[in-house]
Amino acid sequence: MSRLNTYRAGPDETGHFGIYGGRFVAETLMPLVLDLETAYEAAKADPDFHAEIAGYLKHYVGRPSPLYFAQRMTENLGGARIYFKREDLNHTGAHKINNCIGQIMLARRMGKTRIIAETGAGMHGVATATVCALFNLPCIIYMGCKDIERQAPNVYRMKMLGAEVRPVGTGSGTLKDAMNDAIRDWVTNVADTYYLIGTVAGMHPFPAMVRDFQCVIGEETRTQILELEGRRPDSLVACIGGGSNAMGLFHPFLDETAIRIVGVEAAGHGIETGEHAASLTAGRPGVLHGNRTYLLMDDDGQIEEAHSISAGLDYPGIGPEHSWLYDTGRVEYVSVTDTEALEAFRFCSRMEGIIPALESSHAIAQAMKMAPDLPKDHLMVINLSGRGDKDLNMVAHIDGVTL
Amino acid sequence: MSVDFETRIDRRFRALKTQGRGGLVAFVTAGDPDPDTAFEILKGLPGAGADLIELGMPFSDPMADGPAIQASSQRALKAGQTTIKTIDMVRRFREDDDETPIILMGYYNPVYIYGVDRFLADAKAAGVDGLIIVDLPPEEEQELCLPALKAEINFIYLTAPTTDDVRLPAVLRNASGFVYYVSITGITGTASASVEAIEEAVERLRRHTDLPLAVGFGIKTAEQVGAVGQAANAAVVGSALVNQVAGNLDADGKAKPCLVNAVLGFAAELAQGVRNAKGFATREQRK
């Protein structure tokens, strides 16, 4: 495949990354989607908007997040020098808050008075509830019944922050269904409501906008690794559900083609079992939730339920820009099973004293596969996208322990 | 793109105009609660008084639909309904009825996966007249609307309360068959707009198009059908009909023997709504 001059130019003016992306929404929503695009373009051109966001990221979120050299893990694996980008140390415990700060500023500019969001693992729900509390805005979070069960601590956190958590029992009772109901709410409450999507998916301009707000991860990483090592990284590894933490780390480095970039999907019980969430590895292009992207579906185009031990990766689609990067071959996409992720979860906890989210554990598991075969001067950055406290109930349950 | 073909939809709306009454558009989900029962319902709808039929192609993630149609889609999918079966259902319907317009309603992904060209060819051959694909706004017209027009199938555009006068011309640019006005901001089978609000919206749309206007979302009773049928050219009823299916299932979710009659009986009641309200009294005249 011929090399492109840049991998960072998308989307085009109609919101497409190649054939992916777009605005596949009902007419009722279309004018709102266009308004949002106009408002975002205006905000992007306003230095005050960026200054406001930078201020909250620094003083409220606690950025920059450290780039930490995982020495014991590096020594144990015996190959690449492994760095963690510590998004788990952000306020609320994951990368999700980066996007929420940006979008809440936009919602305020647009004069919206009611915020809705979908959540899977609950991290985006918690981050949204947090910024709503901060700016005194009513907040409604849609969450699948199955996720409510396996992420109980986050449900309580959201409630503590003043959000209303609406259980979604339709379909598989996970993130996809929560997103359906959030869209139904938006189409019903068009005048006052801002839909704060948590990942680089959905209709244009969300994939590009959420990416822009998450790019702080990659930009900081660049500065930090230059300070620490005096050069750029050799490889980047991140987990992918919708793909926002990965896009945030990857995007600033896409045009530096010497850097190997690896996205890790959830293979669940194993790709061959059909119970997984690996849209790129095992899906095909289709249209859902406002965009064309790789999706898990049957031969009739009915969306299939995804499976992953990690609620945050349990989505049958992926952001459209990832689909495009997959087709172009710029980013490698691989998958890691539940069992491998759990092993990485335990390994990282014992080895580095850091309990990672089950989502991030997928990235760690992939790094554990890659690192031993790489030279000792290879610099690898893993996005430690979130902390694992929320997953302790789940892991304890697997261990047969009742908390 | 100019529309230089005629479908059963055009002929039916002309006939309604001659009769001086509004039409009833009846929505049912293909394959709900099972393929055979759904076909009996479809076959019986014209006799019950449905002027046009909107046949839902079930989708796993019907984002614009409320609980009634979501449940109906789930029942149909569980009973094994697929896009190819839905098209075949139309073909069999056409063996006995060459006049009642059929519009397939659904979401884009099953059509996209079927293959747009193949879908249009098969649908046209089966006797489909129009398509309503909820998640294809004019911004995505090259996906299916333009190919459908080439295949001489009407692509029915939705307009909503949020579609303002500036945007309307873009939405109506490639509209044909009729224009579907979504009378509320929301999902199917929930809130209802007032007759006054519908009349106002129809007046606004009339300034932009000569196409027939059908109004849907939240229309549940014969009385509402009558009022909407007067204000516009047709009233669409979906969730209320589908609820008749839901209400006539046994404990195992199977159709009770009375199900088909219950649905068709309710459709007949709705059809009386447009017939009793005959007369096209305009808003001004009624004042």
XYZ file of C-alpha atoms in Angstrom:
690
model
C 0.000 0.000 0.000
C 1.349 3.427 -0.894
C 2.258 5.574 2.053
C 0.103 8.619 2.729
C 1.627 12.043 3.301
C -0.306 12.309 6.522
C -2.526 10.092 8.604
C -3.787 13.033 10.616
C -5.875 14.985 8.113
C -9.239 13.293 8.693
C -12.121 13.585 8.778
C -13.181 15.342 5.550
C -15.818 18.075 5.643
C -18.633 15.497 5.651
C -17.149 13.690 8.617
C -15.617 10.731 6.802
C -12.328 8.942 7.353
C -12.141 7.181 3.982
C -15.444 5.297 3.817
C -15.850 5.337 7.607
C -17.605 7.819 9.866
C -20.405 9.987 8.526
C -23.699 11.199 9.942
C -26.184 8.325 9.878
C -28.788 9.873 12.151
C -32.527 10.463 12.128
C -33.683 13.765 10.665
C -34.820 15.006 14.082
C -31.208 14.885 15.265
C -29.509 16.067 12.108
C -29.979 19.811 12.751
C -28.541 19.314 16.252
C -25.562 17.445 14.907
C -24.918 20.288 12.469
C -25.261 22.845 15.275
C -22.791 20.911 17.359
C -20.304 20.853 14.510
C -20.620 24.611 13.995
C -20.246 25.265 17.723
C -17.209 23.021 17.976
C -15.506 24.613 14.970
C -16.072 28.061 16.486
C -14.771 26.971 19.890
C -11.714 25.338 18.349
C -10.762 28.643 16.753
C -11.086 30.492 20.069
C -7.898 30.636 22.206
C -10.039 31.258 25.315
C -11.685 27.870 24.861
C -8.325 26.113 24.854
C -7.066 28.169 27.787
C -10.163 27.294 29.812
C -9.720 23.594 29.127
C -5.990 23.715 29.877
C -6.733 25.387 33.204
C -9.150 22.680 34.325
C -6.902 19.893 33.057
C -4.044 21.246 35.131
C -5.761 22.284 38.341
C -8.750 19.963 38.487
C -7.708 16.805 36.609
C -4.100 17.001 37.755
C -2.403 16.951 34.352
C 0.143 16.315 33.071
C -0.193 12.691 34.095
C 3.199 11.097 34.766
C 5.086 8.999 32.257
C 6.396 6.318 34.564
C 9.256 3.908 33.889
C 8.018 0.455 34.915
C 11.377 -0.835 36.025
C 10.450 -4.156 37.645
C 8.193 -5.095 34.788
C 10.911 -4.166 32.303
C 13.466 -6.279 34.145
C 11.084 -9.180 34.572
C 10.147 -9.297 30.905
C 13.771 -8.794 29.908
C 13.325 -6.769 26.734
C 11.890 -3.358 25.867
C 12.019 -0.464 28.306
C 8.394 -0.098 29.351
C 6.771 3.186 30.257
C 3.247 3.657 31.571
C 1.327 6.773 30.654
C -0.479 7.154 33.948
C -3.997 8.159 32.946
C -5.123 6.177 35.990
C -3.806 9.027 38.139
C -6.184 11.573 36.639
C -8.994 12.809 38.821
C -11.770 10.167 38.551
C -9.209 7.510 37.701
C -9.182 7.270 33.925
C -8.577 9.115 30.678
C -12.309 9.754 30.280
C -12.185 13.044 32.171
C -10.004 14.668 29.450
C -12.877 14.452 26.999
C -15.511 15.388 29.567
C -13.747 18.632 30.475
C -13.606 19.598 26.795
C -17.198 18.711 26.027
C -18.699 20.274 29.141
C -17.018 23.547 28.166
C -18.603 23.245 24.751
C -22.016 22.386 26.218
C -21.815 25.487 28.407
C -20.882 27.643 25.422
C -23.876 26.238 23.563
C -26.159 27.144 26.467
C -27.217 23.545 27.097
C -28.716 22.923 30.517
C -29.067 19.149 30.712
C -26.344 16.549 30.115
C -26.816 12.930 29.097
C -24.234 10.225 28.514
C -23.844 6.486 28.029
C -21.402 4.418 29.992
C -20.006 0.897 29.924
C -17.533 0.346 32.738
C -18.859 3.451 34.392
C -15.670 5.476 34.026
C -17.173 7.793 31.442
C -20.350 7.983 33.519
C -18.322 8.952 36.587
C -16.302 11.520 34.627
C -19.488 13.020 33.169
C -21.203 13.088 36.564
C -18.092 14.778 37.935
C -18.013 17.639 35.443
C -21.782 18.062 35.820
C -21.357 18.433 39.570
C -18.527 20.880 38.964
C -20.689 23.057 36.744
C -24.001 22.384 38.490
C -25.746 20.747 35.540
C -28.329 17.959 35.796
C -26.853 14.685 34.570
C -28.475 11.489 33.353
C -26.345 8.423 32.682
C -27.592 5.483 30.636
C -26.013 2.209 31.669
C -26.783 -1.376 30.705
C -28.260 -3.596 33.442
C -25.454 -6.123 33.060
C -22.850 -3.373 33.494
C -24.664 -1.939 36.514
C -24.300 -5.329 38.123
C -20.599 -5.780 37.413
C -19.574 -2.157 38.065
C -21.514 -1.464 41.256
C -18.905 0.850 42.826
C -19.018 3.195 39.838
C -22.823 3.259 39.902
C -22.682 4.456 43.472
C -19.993 7.007 42.617
C -22.215 8.487 39.929
C -25.134 8.706 42.329
C -22.899 10.283 44.972
C -21.966 12.929 42.406
C -25.621 13.750 41.906
C -26.249 11.936 38.620
C -29.294 9.858 37.836
C -28.325 6.417 36.543
C -30.941 4.971 34.209
C -30.684 1.204 33.777
C -31.058 -0.089 30.219
C -32.499 -3.582 30.043
C -33.004 -3.927 26.304
C -30.744 -5.973 24.022
C -27.630 -7.212 25.726
C -27.876 -4.729 28.591
C -24.422 -3.326 27.858
C -22.792 -0.256 26.322
C -24.406 -0.575 22.867
C -27.872 -0.566 24.413
C -26.995 2.311 26.735
C -25.963 4.268 23.642
C -29.291 3.454 21.923
C -31.197 4.829 24.888
C -29.007 7.918 25.158
C -29.748 8.647 21.484
C -33.482 8.126 22.183
C -33.251 10.627 25.026
C -31.415 13.144 22.836
C -33.987 12.904 20.046
C -36.716 13.506 22.640
C -35.055 16.416 24.456
C -33.571 18.340 21.586
C -33.817 21.862 22.913
C -31.875 21.762 26.166
C -29.864 18.554 26.115
C -26.212 17.955 25.321
C -25.210 14.368 24.557
C -21.727 13.888 25.938
C -20.425 10.839 24.048
C -17.552 9.124 25.816
C -15.560 7.688 22.964
C -14.296 8.355 19.445
C -17.453 6.860 17.931
C -20.929 8.019 17.043
C -21.888 10.557 14.400
C -19.579 13.294 13.133
C -18.266 15.480 14.795
C -17.952 13.242 17.882
C -15.156 10.941 16.646
C -12.951 13.902 15.709
C -13.905 16.034 18.700
C -13.347 13.334 21.319
C -10.033 12.501 19.638
C -8.974 16.139 19.807
C -9.744 16.299 23.529
C -7.854 13.034 24.162
C -4.769 13.994 22.134
C -3.373 15.601 25.273
C -2.289 12.050 26.195
C -0.028 11.649 23.176
C 1.199 15.232 23.216
C 2.306 14.984 26.848
C 3.880 11.598 26.155
C 6.003 13.151 23.419
C 7.317 15.908 25.701
C 7.877 13.538 28.611
C 9.744 10.827 26.742
C 11.991 13.450 25.174
C 12.821 14.671 28.669
C 13.373 11.187 30.064
C 15.056 9.424 27.162
C 15.994 12.203 24.786
C 14.135 10.571 21.925
C 10.810 9.397 20.614
C 9.244 6.078 21.613
C 9.630 3.012 19.394
C 6.227 1.557 20.101
C 2.857 2.536 21.563
C 0.318 0.092 22.969
C -3.262 0.811 24.073
C -6.519 -1.057 24.574
C -9.530 -0.398 22.408
C -13.254 -0.524 23.060
C -14.548 2.487 21.204
C -10.925 3.548 21.119
C -10.605 6.967 22.746
C -7.613 6.346 25.002
C -5.802 4.663 22.123
C -6.621 7.448 19.688
C -5.467 10.039 22.220
C -2.076 8.355 22.517
C -1.688 7.326 18.871
C -2.885 10.306 16.903
C -0.041 12.757 17.604
C 2.438 10.037 16.498
C 0.644 8.701 13.401
C 2.874 10.495 10.917
C 6.068 9.230 12.519
C 5.902 5.976 10.665
C 8.979 4.480 12.295
C 6.936 4.181 15.481
C 5.104 0.866 15.783
C 1.545 1.429 16.985
C -0.527 -1.412 18.386
C -4.211 -1.315 19.347
C -5.526 -4.141 21.512
C -9.086 -5.369 21.170
C -10.839 -7.643 23.632
C -10.849 -11.270 22.494
C -13.134 -12.280 25.380
C -13.322 -16.052 25.612
C -11.314 -16.260 22.369
C -12.051 -15.100 18.831
C -12.877 -18.670 17.773
C -15.662 -18.931 20.391
C -17.569 -16.006 18.894
C -17.734 -14.471 22.384
C -15.503 -11.439 22.105
C -15.503 -7.705 21.333
C -12.917 -7.664 18.528
C -14.695 -5.654 15.828
C -11.638 -5.218 13.618
C -10.273 -8.723 14.012
C -13.599 -10.462 13.460
C -16.161 -7.903 12.255
C -16.893 -6.101 9.015
C -17.928 -2.605 7.962
C -21.502 -1.614 8.728
C -23.541 1.306 10.055
C -24.525 1.798 13.692
C -24.841 4.708 16.103
C -24.407 7.329 13.434
C -21.268 6.101 11.707
C -19.902 3.494 9.363
C -17.266 1.383 11.017
C -16.274 -2.216 11.683
C -19.016 -3.977 13.629
C -19.837 -7.401 14.978
C -22.957 -8.592 13.226
C -24.636 -11.585 11.660
C -25.158 -12.180 7.933
C -28.455 -10.268 8.027
C -26.800 -7.137 9.416
C -28.180 -7.591 12.922
C -25.721 -6.323 15.513
C -24.346 -9.040 17.745
C -23.652 -8.873 21.428
C -20.044 -8.339 22.295
C -18.334 -10.085 25.168
C -15.464 -8.994 27.337
C -14.582 -9.373 30.992
C -14.010 -5.652 30.821
C -17.214 -3.654 30.600
C -15.378 -0.745 28.975
C -14.384 -2.864 25.972
C -17.722 -4.664 25.675
C -18.944 -2.893 22.541
C -19.586 -4.471 19.118
C -18.080 -1.514 17.234
C -15.047 0.743 17.214
C -14.372 4.389 16.358
C -14.411 5.043 12.583
C -10.907 6.491 12.518
C -9.566 3.212 13.906
C -11.369 1.384 11.086
C -9.637 3.648 8.616
C -6.227 3.224 10.281
C -6.777 -0.537 10.194
C -7.502 -0.507 6.469
C -4.501 1.716 5.731
C -2.295 -0.592 7.780
C -0.775 2.282 9.790
C -1.866 0.805 13.109
C -1.642 -2.905 13.999
C -4.695 -4.263 15.716
C -4.418 -7.403 17.803
C -6.573 -9.017 20.464
C -6.132 -10.316 23.992
C -8.405 -12.764 25.834
C -10.121 -12.337 29.204
C -7.680 -14.825 30.720
C -4.616 -13.015 29.381
C -5.985 -9.673 30.596
C -6.617 -11.083 34.072
C -3.086 -12.427 34.198
C -1.760 -8.979 33.270
C -4.019 -7.396 35.899
C -2.424 -9.553 38.614
C 1.090 -9.209 37.175
C 0.992 -5.419 37.073
C -0.489 -5.188 40.566
C 2.289 -7.317 42.090
C 5.102 -6.079 39.893
C 4.545 -2.336 39.975
C 2.128 -1.734 42.847
C -0.368 -0.404 40.341
C -3.786 -2.046 40.016
C -4.775 -1.358 36.426
C -8.288 -1.304 35.016
C -9.258 -4.542 33.278
C -9.445 -2.473 30.088
C -5.843 -1.282 30.432
C -4.836 -4.811 31.423
C -5.458 -5.799 27.807
C -2.748 -3.368 26.712
C -0.409 -4.657 29.416
C -1.052 -8.256 28.313
C -0.074 -7.341 24.762
C 3.071 -5.596 25.992
C 3.942 -8.734 27.954
C 3.792 -10.672 24.681
C 5.870 -8.157 22.738
C 8.456 -6.874 25.189
C 10.609 -9.989 25.790
C 11.536 -10.231 22.084
C 12.453 -6.578 21.725
C 15.925 -5.076 22.230
C 16.738 -3.492 25.583
C 16.930 -0.016 24.092
C 13.420 -0.258 22.598
C 11.148 2.332 24.179
C 7.580 1.145 24.626
C 4.740 3.285 25.979
C 1.640 1.566 27.325
C -1.405 3.678 27.945
C -2.477 2.840 31.474
C -5.888 4.264 30.705
C -7.532 3.690 34.067
C -7.189 2.316 37.536
C -8.590 -1.031 38.566
C -10.379 -0.330 41.865
C -13.714 -0.552 40.052
C -12.840 -4.086 38.926
C -11.978 -5.542 42.320
C -15.495 -6.913 42.905
C -15.378 -8.624 39.549
C -11.933 -10.122 40.015
C -12.771 -11.172 43.591
C -15.844 -12.918 42.226
C -13.671 -14.818 39.730
C -11.384 -15.765 42.633
C -14.409 -17.011 44.564
C -14.071 -14.249 47.164
C -17.036 -12.212 48.363
C -16.149 -8.652 49.322
C -32.389 14.164 -9.398
C -35.739 14.405 -11.186
C -38.296 11.739 -10.415
C -39.898 10.676 -13.683
C -41.509 7.426 -12.638
C -44.762 6.628 -10.942
C -45.401 4.128 -8.164
C -48.474 2.742 -6.428
C -47.880 5.467 -3.822
C -48.578 8.245 -6.341
C -51.656 6.456 -7.652
C -53.014 5.810 -4.162
C -52.670 9.421 -3.042
C -54.394 10.559 -6.244
C -57.263 8.181 -5.510
C -57.538 9.477 -1.951
C -57.740 13.012 -3.264
C -60.564 11.981 -5.594
C -62.364 10.395 -2.680
C -61.808 13.554 -0.697
C -60.402 11.898 2.376
C -57.158 11.342 4.165
C -55.414 7.981 4.142
C -54.378 5.500 6.783
C -50.783 4.262 6.674
C -50.589 1.089 8.737
C -47.215 0.007 10.117
C -46.540 -3.587 11.074
C -43.238 -5.348 11.648
C -42.400 -8.096 9.164
C -42.173 -11.430 10.945
C -43.866 -10.316 14.175
C -44.719 -12.465 16.082
C -43.865 -15.180 13.534
C -43.592 -15.263 9.730
C -46.983 -16.929 9.033
C -49.015 -14.757 11.380
C -47.290 -11.631 10.111
C -48.172 -12.585 6.547
C -51.829 -13.108 7.480
C -51.839 -9.628 9.022
C -50.198 -8.093 5.958
C -52.671 -9.761 3.593
C -55.617 -8.609 5.677
C -54.622 -4.962 6.058
C -56.032 -3.618 2.748
C -59.382 -5.308 3.469
C -59.362 -3.722 6.941
C -59.002 -0.325 5.299
C -55.290 0.442 5.340
C -54.576 2.674 2.349
C -50.814 2.280 2.436
C -48.689 -0.255 4.287
C -45.423 0.457 6.010
C -43.685 -2.848 6.567
C -40.985 -2.733 9.222
C -37.730 -4.548 8.521
C -36.694 -5.547 12.026
C -33.304 -4.343 13.290
C -31.461 -5.262 16.466
C -30.871 -1.609 17.409
C -33.885 0.495 16.416
C -32.668 3.822 17.803
C -35.630 5.939 16.678
C -38.215 3.554 18.056
C -39.956 3.360 21.376
C -40.585 0.260 23.508
C -43.500 -1.119 21.415
C -41.610 -1.316 18.127
C -38.372 -2.347 19.845
C -40.186 -5.318 21.359
C -41.877 -6.079 18.076
C -38.521 -6.099 16.244
C -37.073 -8.404 18.892
C -40.008 -10.826 18.525
C -39.581 -10.890 14.753
C -35.820 -11.440 14.913
C -36.268 -14.164 17.499
C -38.721 -15.844 15.133
C -36.029 -15.807 12.451
C -37.034 -12.831 10.311
C -34.401 -11.598 7.851
C -34.346 -8.950 5.138
C -34.643 -11.561 2.403
C -37.732 -13.019 4.088
C -39.269 -9.571 4.361
C -38.810 -8.954 0.643
C -40.275 -12.372 -0.089
C -43.278 -11.504 2.050
C -43.949 -8.539 -0.224
C -43.601 -10.730 -3.311
C -46.246 -13.128 -1.974
C -48.501 -10.226 -0.986
C -48.302 -8.941 -4.558
C -49.717 -12.238 -5.907
C -53.145 -11.045 -4.735
C -52.763 -7.276 -4.437
C -51.199 -5.108 -7.094
C -52.567 -1.808 -5.818
C -51.825 -1.239 -2.149
C -48.519 0.614 -1.855
C -45.887 -1.015 0.313
C -43.120 0.983 1.914
C -40.293 -0.853 3.639
C -39.236 0.909 6.819
C -36.057 0.240 8.728
C -32.458 1.087 9.455
C -29.571 1.165 7.029
C -27.271 -1.592 8.262
C -29.332 -4.621 7.138
C -29.774 -2.985 3.707
C -26.071 -2.135 3.479
C -25.108 -5.686 4.396
C -27.646 -7.130 1.922
C -25.946 -4.959 -0.698
C -27.629 -1.780 -1.931
C -27.932 -2.746 -5.625
C -29.115 -6.252 -4.909
C -31.564 -4.978 -2.284
C -33.078 -2.451 -4.665
C -33.371 -4.958 -7.509
C -34.988 -7.576 -5.272
C -37.298 -5.065 -3.588
C -38.422 -3.612 -6.909
C -39.020 -7.072 -8.380
C -41.044 -8.042 -5.306
C -43.291 -5.006 -5.635
C -41.914 -2.580 -3.076
C -42.860 1.043 -3.818
C -40.941 3.065 -1.295
C -38.325 3.037 1.447
C -38.132 4.814 4.777
C -34.661 4.412 6.228
C -34.530 6.294 9.485
C -30.781 6.790 9.739
C -30.208 8.134 6.231
C -30.664 11.912 6.258
C -30.104 13.880 3.016
C -26.442 14.265 4.025
C -26.051 10.545 3.232
C -28.260 10.555 0.103
C -25.636 8.917 -2.102
C -25.859 5.759 0.027
C -29.381 4.679 -0.878
C -31.685 7.548 -1.865
C -30.088 8.240 -5.246
C -29.665 4.549 -6.147
C -33.307 3.943 -5.088
C -34.559 6.664 -7.417
C -32.587 5.082 -10.257
C -34.280 1.793 -9.415
C -37.653 3.624 -9.511
C -38.378 3.197 -5.823
C -39.499 6.218 -3.822
C -37.166 7.258 -1.029
C -39.437 8.807 1.578
C -37.843 11.620 3.552
C -38.677 12.340 7.141
C -39.039 15.905 8.328
C -39.219 16.806 11.996
C -40.090 19.776 14.176
C -36.345 20.493 14.194
C -36.194 20.719 10.390
C -36.454 24.469 9.944
C -37.346 26.459 6.825
C -33.685 26.879 5.944
C -33.044 23.163 6.005
C -36.322 21.966 4.461
C -35.356 22.561 0.805
C -32.288 20.336 1.262
C -34.399 17.586 2.795
C -37.048 17.840 0.075
C -34.618 18.077 -2.849
C -34.856 14.389 -3.702
C -38.133 13.638 -1.932
C -40.755 11.648 -3.816
C -43.842 9.562 -3.079
C -44.815 11.507 0.009
C -43.178 13.395 2.850
C -43.348 11.862 6.317
C -43.699 14.440 9.064
C -42.445 13.225 12.428
C -44.865 15.196 14.578
C -42.896 15.187 17.825
C -39.266 15.316 18.807
C -38.858 11.830 20.165
C -39.272 8.145 19.494
C -42.229 6.188 18.146
C -45.213 5.305 20.283
C -44.716 7.870 23.000
C -45.936 11.481 23.123
C -48.577 12.861 20.751
C -48.568 16.276 19.116
C -51.723 18.400 19.332
C -53.831 18.732 16.202
C -53.041 22.464 16.219
C -49.320 21.812 16.198
C -49.734 19.340 13.344
C -51.830 21.794 11.349
C -49.209 24.470 11.779
C -46.445 22.119 10.694
C -48.446 20.990 7.662
C -49.020 24.599 6.639
C -45.289 25.220 6.884
C -44.453 22.113 4.832
C -47.081 23.045 2.226
C -45.093 26.198 1.488
C -42.191 23.967 0.443
C -43.730 20.973 -1.343
C -46.691 19.706 -3.329
C -46.018 16.103 -2.354
C -48.616 14.360 -0.178
C -47.920 14.691 3.553
C -48.201 11.795 5.981
C -47.946 12.466 9.701
C -46.776 9.930 12.237
C -45.437 9.322 15.789
C -47.829 9.168 18.722
C -51.016 8.567 16.707
C -52.950 5.881 18.547
C -56.730 6.246 18.137
C -59.348 6.412 15.374
C -60.156 9.923 16.531
C -56.528 11.060 16.165
C -56.325 9.343 12.790
C -59.438 11.244 11.697
C -58.098 14.594 12.803
C -54.636 14.041 11.320
C -56.143 12.642 8.123
C -57.934 15.950 7.732
C -54.976 18.125 8.558
C -52.607 16.208 6.274
C -52.978 13.615 3.504
C -52.450 10.570 5.687
C -51.930 9.430 9.253
C -49.383 6.760 10.171
C -50.117 4.337 13.004
C -47.430 1.893 14.129
C -46.908 1.304 17.835
C -50.635 1.092 18.605
C -51.071 -1.621 15.953
C -47.991 -3.479 17.092
C -49.337 -3.342 20.658
C -52.303 -5.371 19.422
C -49.811 -8.068 18.461
C -48.142 -7.862 21.871
C -51.500 -8.030 23.641
C -52.537 -11.238 21.908
C -49.630 -13.520 22.671
C -49.835 -16.498 24.994
C -47.508 -17.109 27.931
C -44.872 -18.585 25.590
C -44.972 -15.579 23.294
C -46.885 -17.478 20.588
C -49.762 -15.943 18.657
C -53.181 -16.636 20.175
C -55.780 -17.739 17.594
C -57.498 -14.354 17.865
C -54.341 -12.311 17.143
C -54.809 -11.643 13.430
C -58.437 -10.614 13.932
C -57.509 -8.372 16.828
C -54.888 -6.503 14.767
C -57.107 -6.241 11.705
C -60.106 -5.263 13.813
C -58.116 -2.420 15.317
C -56.868 -1.412 11.853
C -60.494 -1.319 10.655
C -61.390 0.914 13.594
C -58.544 3.289 12.667
C -59.614 3.189 9.012
C -63.062 4.357 10.042
C -61.332 7.364 11.553
C -60.205 8.700 8.170
C -63.471 7.748 6.506
C -65.734 9.395 9.067
C -63.710 12.575 8.982
C -64.226 12.892 5.234
C -64.325 16.412 3.909
C -60.932 18.122 4.065
C -62.132 21.015 6.192
C -59.223 23.402 6.306
C -58.145 25.043 9.469
C -59.447 28.364 8.216
C -62.833 26.914 7.337
C -63.240 25.353 10.739
C -62.501 28.624 12.508
